[in-house]
PDB file of C-alpha atoms in Angstrom:
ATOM      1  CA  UNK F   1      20.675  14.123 -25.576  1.00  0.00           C
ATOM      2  CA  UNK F   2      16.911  14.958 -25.759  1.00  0.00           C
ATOM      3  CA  UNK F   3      15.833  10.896 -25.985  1.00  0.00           C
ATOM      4  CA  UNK F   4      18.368   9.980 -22.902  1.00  0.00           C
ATOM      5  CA  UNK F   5      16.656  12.859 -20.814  1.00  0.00           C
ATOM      6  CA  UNK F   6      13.588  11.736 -22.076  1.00  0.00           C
ATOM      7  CA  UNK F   7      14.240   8.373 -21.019  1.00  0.00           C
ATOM      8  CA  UNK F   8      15.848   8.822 -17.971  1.00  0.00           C
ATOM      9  CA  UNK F   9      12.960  10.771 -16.684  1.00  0.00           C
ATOM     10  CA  UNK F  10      10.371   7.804 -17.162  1.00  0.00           C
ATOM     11  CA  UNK F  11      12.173   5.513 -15.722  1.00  0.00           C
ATOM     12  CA  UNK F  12      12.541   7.560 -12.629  1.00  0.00           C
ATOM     13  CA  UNK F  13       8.452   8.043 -12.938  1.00  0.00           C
ATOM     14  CA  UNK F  14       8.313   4.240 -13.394  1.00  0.00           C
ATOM     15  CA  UNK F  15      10.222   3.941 -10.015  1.00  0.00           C
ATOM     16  CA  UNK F  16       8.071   6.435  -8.107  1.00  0.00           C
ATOM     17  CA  UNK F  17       4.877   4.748  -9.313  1.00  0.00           C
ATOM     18  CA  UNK F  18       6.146   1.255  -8.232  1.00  0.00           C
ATOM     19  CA  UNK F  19       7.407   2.687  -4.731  1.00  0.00           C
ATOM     20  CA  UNK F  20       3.506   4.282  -4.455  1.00  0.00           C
ATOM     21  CA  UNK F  21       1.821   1.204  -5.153  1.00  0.00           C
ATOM     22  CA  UNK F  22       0.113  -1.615  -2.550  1.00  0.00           C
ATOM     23  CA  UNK F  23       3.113  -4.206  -3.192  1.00  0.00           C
ATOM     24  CA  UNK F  24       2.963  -7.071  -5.569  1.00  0.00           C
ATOM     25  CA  UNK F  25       3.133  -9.683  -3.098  1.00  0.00           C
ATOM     26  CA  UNK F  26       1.005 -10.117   0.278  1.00  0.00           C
ATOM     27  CA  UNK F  27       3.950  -9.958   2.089  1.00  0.00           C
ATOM     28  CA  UNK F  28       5.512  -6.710   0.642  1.00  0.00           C
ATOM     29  CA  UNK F  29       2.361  -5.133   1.510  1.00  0.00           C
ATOM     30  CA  UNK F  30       2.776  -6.580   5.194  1.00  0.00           C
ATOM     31  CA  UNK F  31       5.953  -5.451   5.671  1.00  0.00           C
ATOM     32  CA  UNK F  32       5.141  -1.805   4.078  1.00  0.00           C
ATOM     33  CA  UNK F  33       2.575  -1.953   6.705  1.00  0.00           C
ATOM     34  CA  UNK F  34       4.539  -2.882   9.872  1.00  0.00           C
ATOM     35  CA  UNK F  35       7.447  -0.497   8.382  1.00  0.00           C
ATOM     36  CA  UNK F  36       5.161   2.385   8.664  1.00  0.00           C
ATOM     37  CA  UNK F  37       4.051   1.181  12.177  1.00  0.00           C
ATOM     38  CA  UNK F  38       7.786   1.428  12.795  1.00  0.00           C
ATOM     39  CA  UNK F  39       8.055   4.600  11.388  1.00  0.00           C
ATOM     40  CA  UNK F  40       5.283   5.993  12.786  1.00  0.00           C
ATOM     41  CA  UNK F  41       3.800   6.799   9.392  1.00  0.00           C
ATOM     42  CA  UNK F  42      -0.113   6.168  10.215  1.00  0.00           C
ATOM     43  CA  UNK F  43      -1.443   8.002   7.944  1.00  0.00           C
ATOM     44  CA  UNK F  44       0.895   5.313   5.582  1.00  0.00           C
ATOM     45  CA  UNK F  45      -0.973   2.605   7.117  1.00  0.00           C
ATOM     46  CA  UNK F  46      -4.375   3.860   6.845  1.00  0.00           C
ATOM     47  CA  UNK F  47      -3.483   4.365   3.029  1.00  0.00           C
ATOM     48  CA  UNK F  48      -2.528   0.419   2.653  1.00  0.00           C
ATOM     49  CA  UNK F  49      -5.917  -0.367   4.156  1.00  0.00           C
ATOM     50  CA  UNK F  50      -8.759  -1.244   2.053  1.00  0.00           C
ATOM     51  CA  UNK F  51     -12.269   0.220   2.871  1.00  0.00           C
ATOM     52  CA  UNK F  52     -15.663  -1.227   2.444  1.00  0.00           C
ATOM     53  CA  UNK F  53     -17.082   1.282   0.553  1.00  0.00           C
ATOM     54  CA  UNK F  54     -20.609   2.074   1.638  1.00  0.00           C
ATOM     55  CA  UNK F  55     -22.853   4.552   0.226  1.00  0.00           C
ATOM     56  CA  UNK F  56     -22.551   7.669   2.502  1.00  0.00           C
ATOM     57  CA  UNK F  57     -18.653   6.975   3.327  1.00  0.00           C
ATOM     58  CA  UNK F  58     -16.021   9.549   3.663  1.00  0.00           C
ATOM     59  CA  UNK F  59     -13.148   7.263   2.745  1.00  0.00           C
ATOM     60  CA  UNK F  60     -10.892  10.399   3.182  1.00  0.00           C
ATOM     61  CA  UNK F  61     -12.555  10.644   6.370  1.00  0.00           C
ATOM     62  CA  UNK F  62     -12.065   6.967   7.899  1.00  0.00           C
ATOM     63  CA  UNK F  63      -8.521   6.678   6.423  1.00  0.00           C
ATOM     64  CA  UNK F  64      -7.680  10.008   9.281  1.00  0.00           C
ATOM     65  CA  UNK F  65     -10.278   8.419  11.795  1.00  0.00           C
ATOM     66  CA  UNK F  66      -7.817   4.898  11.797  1.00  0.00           C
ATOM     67  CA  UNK F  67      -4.702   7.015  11.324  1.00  0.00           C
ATOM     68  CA  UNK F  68      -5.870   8.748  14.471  1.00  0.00           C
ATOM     69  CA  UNK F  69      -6.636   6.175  16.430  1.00  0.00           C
ATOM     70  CA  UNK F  70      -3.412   4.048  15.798  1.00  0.00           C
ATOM     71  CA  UNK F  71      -1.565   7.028  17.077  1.00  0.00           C
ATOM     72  CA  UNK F  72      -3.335   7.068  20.277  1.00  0.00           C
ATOM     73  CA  UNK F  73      -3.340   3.396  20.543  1.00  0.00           C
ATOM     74  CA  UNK F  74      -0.970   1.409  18.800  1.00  0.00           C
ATOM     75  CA  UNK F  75       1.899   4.132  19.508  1.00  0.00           C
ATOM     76  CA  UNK F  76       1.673   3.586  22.917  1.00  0.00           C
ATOM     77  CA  UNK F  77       2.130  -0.313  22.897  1.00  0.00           C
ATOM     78  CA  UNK F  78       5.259   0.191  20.270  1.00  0.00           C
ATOM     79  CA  UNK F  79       6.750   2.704  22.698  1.00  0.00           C
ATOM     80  CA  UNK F  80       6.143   0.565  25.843  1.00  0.00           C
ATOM     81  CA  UNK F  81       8.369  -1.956  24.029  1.00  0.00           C
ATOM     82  CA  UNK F  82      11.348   0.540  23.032  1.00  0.00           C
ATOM     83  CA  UNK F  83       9.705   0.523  19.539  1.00  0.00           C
ATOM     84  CA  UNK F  84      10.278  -1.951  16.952  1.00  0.00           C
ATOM     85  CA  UNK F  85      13.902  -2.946  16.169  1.00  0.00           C
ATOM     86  CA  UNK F  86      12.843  -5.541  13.329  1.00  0.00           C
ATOM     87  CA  UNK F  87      10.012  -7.606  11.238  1.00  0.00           C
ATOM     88  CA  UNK F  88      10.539 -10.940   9.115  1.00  0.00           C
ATOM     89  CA  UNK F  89       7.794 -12.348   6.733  1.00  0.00           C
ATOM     90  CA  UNK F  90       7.153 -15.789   8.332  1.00  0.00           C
ATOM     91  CA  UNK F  91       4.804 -16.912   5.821  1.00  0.00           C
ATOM     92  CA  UNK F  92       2.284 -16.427   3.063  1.00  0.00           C
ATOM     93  CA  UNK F  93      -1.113 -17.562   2.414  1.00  0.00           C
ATOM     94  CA  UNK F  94      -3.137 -17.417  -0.518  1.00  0.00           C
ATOM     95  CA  UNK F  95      -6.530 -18.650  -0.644  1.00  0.00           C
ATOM     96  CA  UNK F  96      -7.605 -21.289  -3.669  1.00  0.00           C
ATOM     97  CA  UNK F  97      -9.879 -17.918  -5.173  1.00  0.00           C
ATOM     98  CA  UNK F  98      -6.559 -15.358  -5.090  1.00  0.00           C
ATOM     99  CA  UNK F  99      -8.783 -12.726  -3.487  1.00  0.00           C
ATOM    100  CA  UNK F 100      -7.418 -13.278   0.307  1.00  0.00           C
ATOM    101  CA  UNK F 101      -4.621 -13.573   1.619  1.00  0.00           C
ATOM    102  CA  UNK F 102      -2.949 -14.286   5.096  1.00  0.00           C
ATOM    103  CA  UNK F 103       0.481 -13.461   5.912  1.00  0.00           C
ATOM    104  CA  UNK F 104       2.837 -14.471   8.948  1.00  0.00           C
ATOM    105  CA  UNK F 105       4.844 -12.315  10.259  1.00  0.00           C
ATOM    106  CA  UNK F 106       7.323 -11.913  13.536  1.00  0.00           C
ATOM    107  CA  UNK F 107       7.791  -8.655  15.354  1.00  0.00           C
ATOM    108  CA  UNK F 108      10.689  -8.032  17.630  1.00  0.00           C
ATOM    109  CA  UNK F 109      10.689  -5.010  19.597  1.00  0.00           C
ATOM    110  CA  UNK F 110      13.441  -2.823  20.710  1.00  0.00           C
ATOM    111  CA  UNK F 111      13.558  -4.591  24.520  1.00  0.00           C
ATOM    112  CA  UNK F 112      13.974  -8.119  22.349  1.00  0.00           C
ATOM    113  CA  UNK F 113      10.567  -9.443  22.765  1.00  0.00           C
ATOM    114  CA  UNK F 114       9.442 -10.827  19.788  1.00  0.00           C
ATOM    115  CA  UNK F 115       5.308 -11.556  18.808  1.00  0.00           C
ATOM    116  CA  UNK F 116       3.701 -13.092  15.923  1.00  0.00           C
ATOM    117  CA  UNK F 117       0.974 -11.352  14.161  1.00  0.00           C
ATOM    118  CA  UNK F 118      -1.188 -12.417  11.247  1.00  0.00           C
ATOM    119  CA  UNK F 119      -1.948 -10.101   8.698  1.00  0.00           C
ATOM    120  CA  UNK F 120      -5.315 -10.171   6.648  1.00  0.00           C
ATOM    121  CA  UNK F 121      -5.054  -9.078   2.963  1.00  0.00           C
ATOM    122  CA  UNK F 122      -7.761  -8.785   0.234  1.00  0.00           C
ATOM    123  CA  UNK F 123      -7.448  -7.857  -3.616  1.00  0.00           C
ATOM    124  CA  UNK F 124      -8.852  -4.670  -4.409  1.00  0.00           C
ATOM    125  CA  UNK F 125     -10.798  -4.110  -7.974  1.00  0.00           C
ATOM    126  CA  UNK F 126      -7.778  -2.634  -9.586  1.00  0.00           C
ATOM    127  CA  UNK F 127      -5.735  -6.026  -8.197  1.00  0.00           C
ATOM    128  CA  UNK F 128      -3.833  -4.727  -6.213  1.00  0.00           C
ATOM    129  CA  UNK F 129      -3.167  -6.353  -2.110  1.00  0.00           C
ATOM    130  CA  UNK F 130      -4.479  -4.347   0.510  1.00  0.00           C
ATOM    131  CA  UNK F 131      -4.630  -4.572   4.315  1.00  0.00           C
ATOM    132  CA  UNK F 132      -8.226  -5.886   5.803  1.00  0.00           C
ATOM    133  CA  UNK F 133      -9.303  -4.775   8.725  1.00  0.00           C
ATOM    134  CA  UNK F 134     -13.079  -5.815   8.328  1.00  0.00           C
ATOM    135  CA  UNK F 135     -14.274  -8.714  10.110  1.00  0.00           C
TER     136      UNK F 135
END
């Protein structure tokens, strides 16, 4: 009874670790993305993104800054279009190196207008796909 606890408890930490990650794909990690814009989870988006690090930077620190500023901004545009009502991977990108990666994507709001948006993607050092917001 011990060893089917025992194992029923790591695979429920295997699941929570896999839910935490960036996404395996590009494209899961765009659609995590735009499902936190949906949700209104910024601070979720801000922790897909993938900082520059620079010497005196408060990663903490930026990661509230852009969770901040989507609020203020980006909530406003998602509201003026009765929020978002869906999101579709149109396509996905991967440059020749595997370090970038582009991703497709359609956006229909809740009033039924629809916009395409392409979303940047790097590998991180540990591998993983992150969102790029540098230039």
């Amino acid at each position: 009874m011990k060893k089917l606890l025992g194992l029923l408890s790591l695979v429920v930490v295997m699941f929570v670790m896999a839910a935490c990650s960036g996404g395996s794909t590009p494209g899961d990690v765009a659609e995590k993305a735009v499902k936190c814009l949906k949700d209104k989870d910024y601070k979720g988006y801000a922790d897909l993104v993938e900082f520059q690090k620079k010497e005196d930077m408060d990663v903490d620190k930026a990661r509230e800054e852009l969770a901040g500023l989507l609020e203020s901004k980006l909530s406003k545009k998602v509201e003026k279009n009765d929020g978002i009502a869906s999101y579709k991977v149109l396509s996905e990108e991967i440059a020749e190196d595997g370090k970038s990666a582009v991703v497709n994507m359609e956006i229909t709001f809740g009033n039924g207008d629809t916009e395409k948006s392409k979303v940047k993607l790097m590998k991180n050092d540990s591998g993983d796909w992150r969102l790029d917001i540098g230039k």
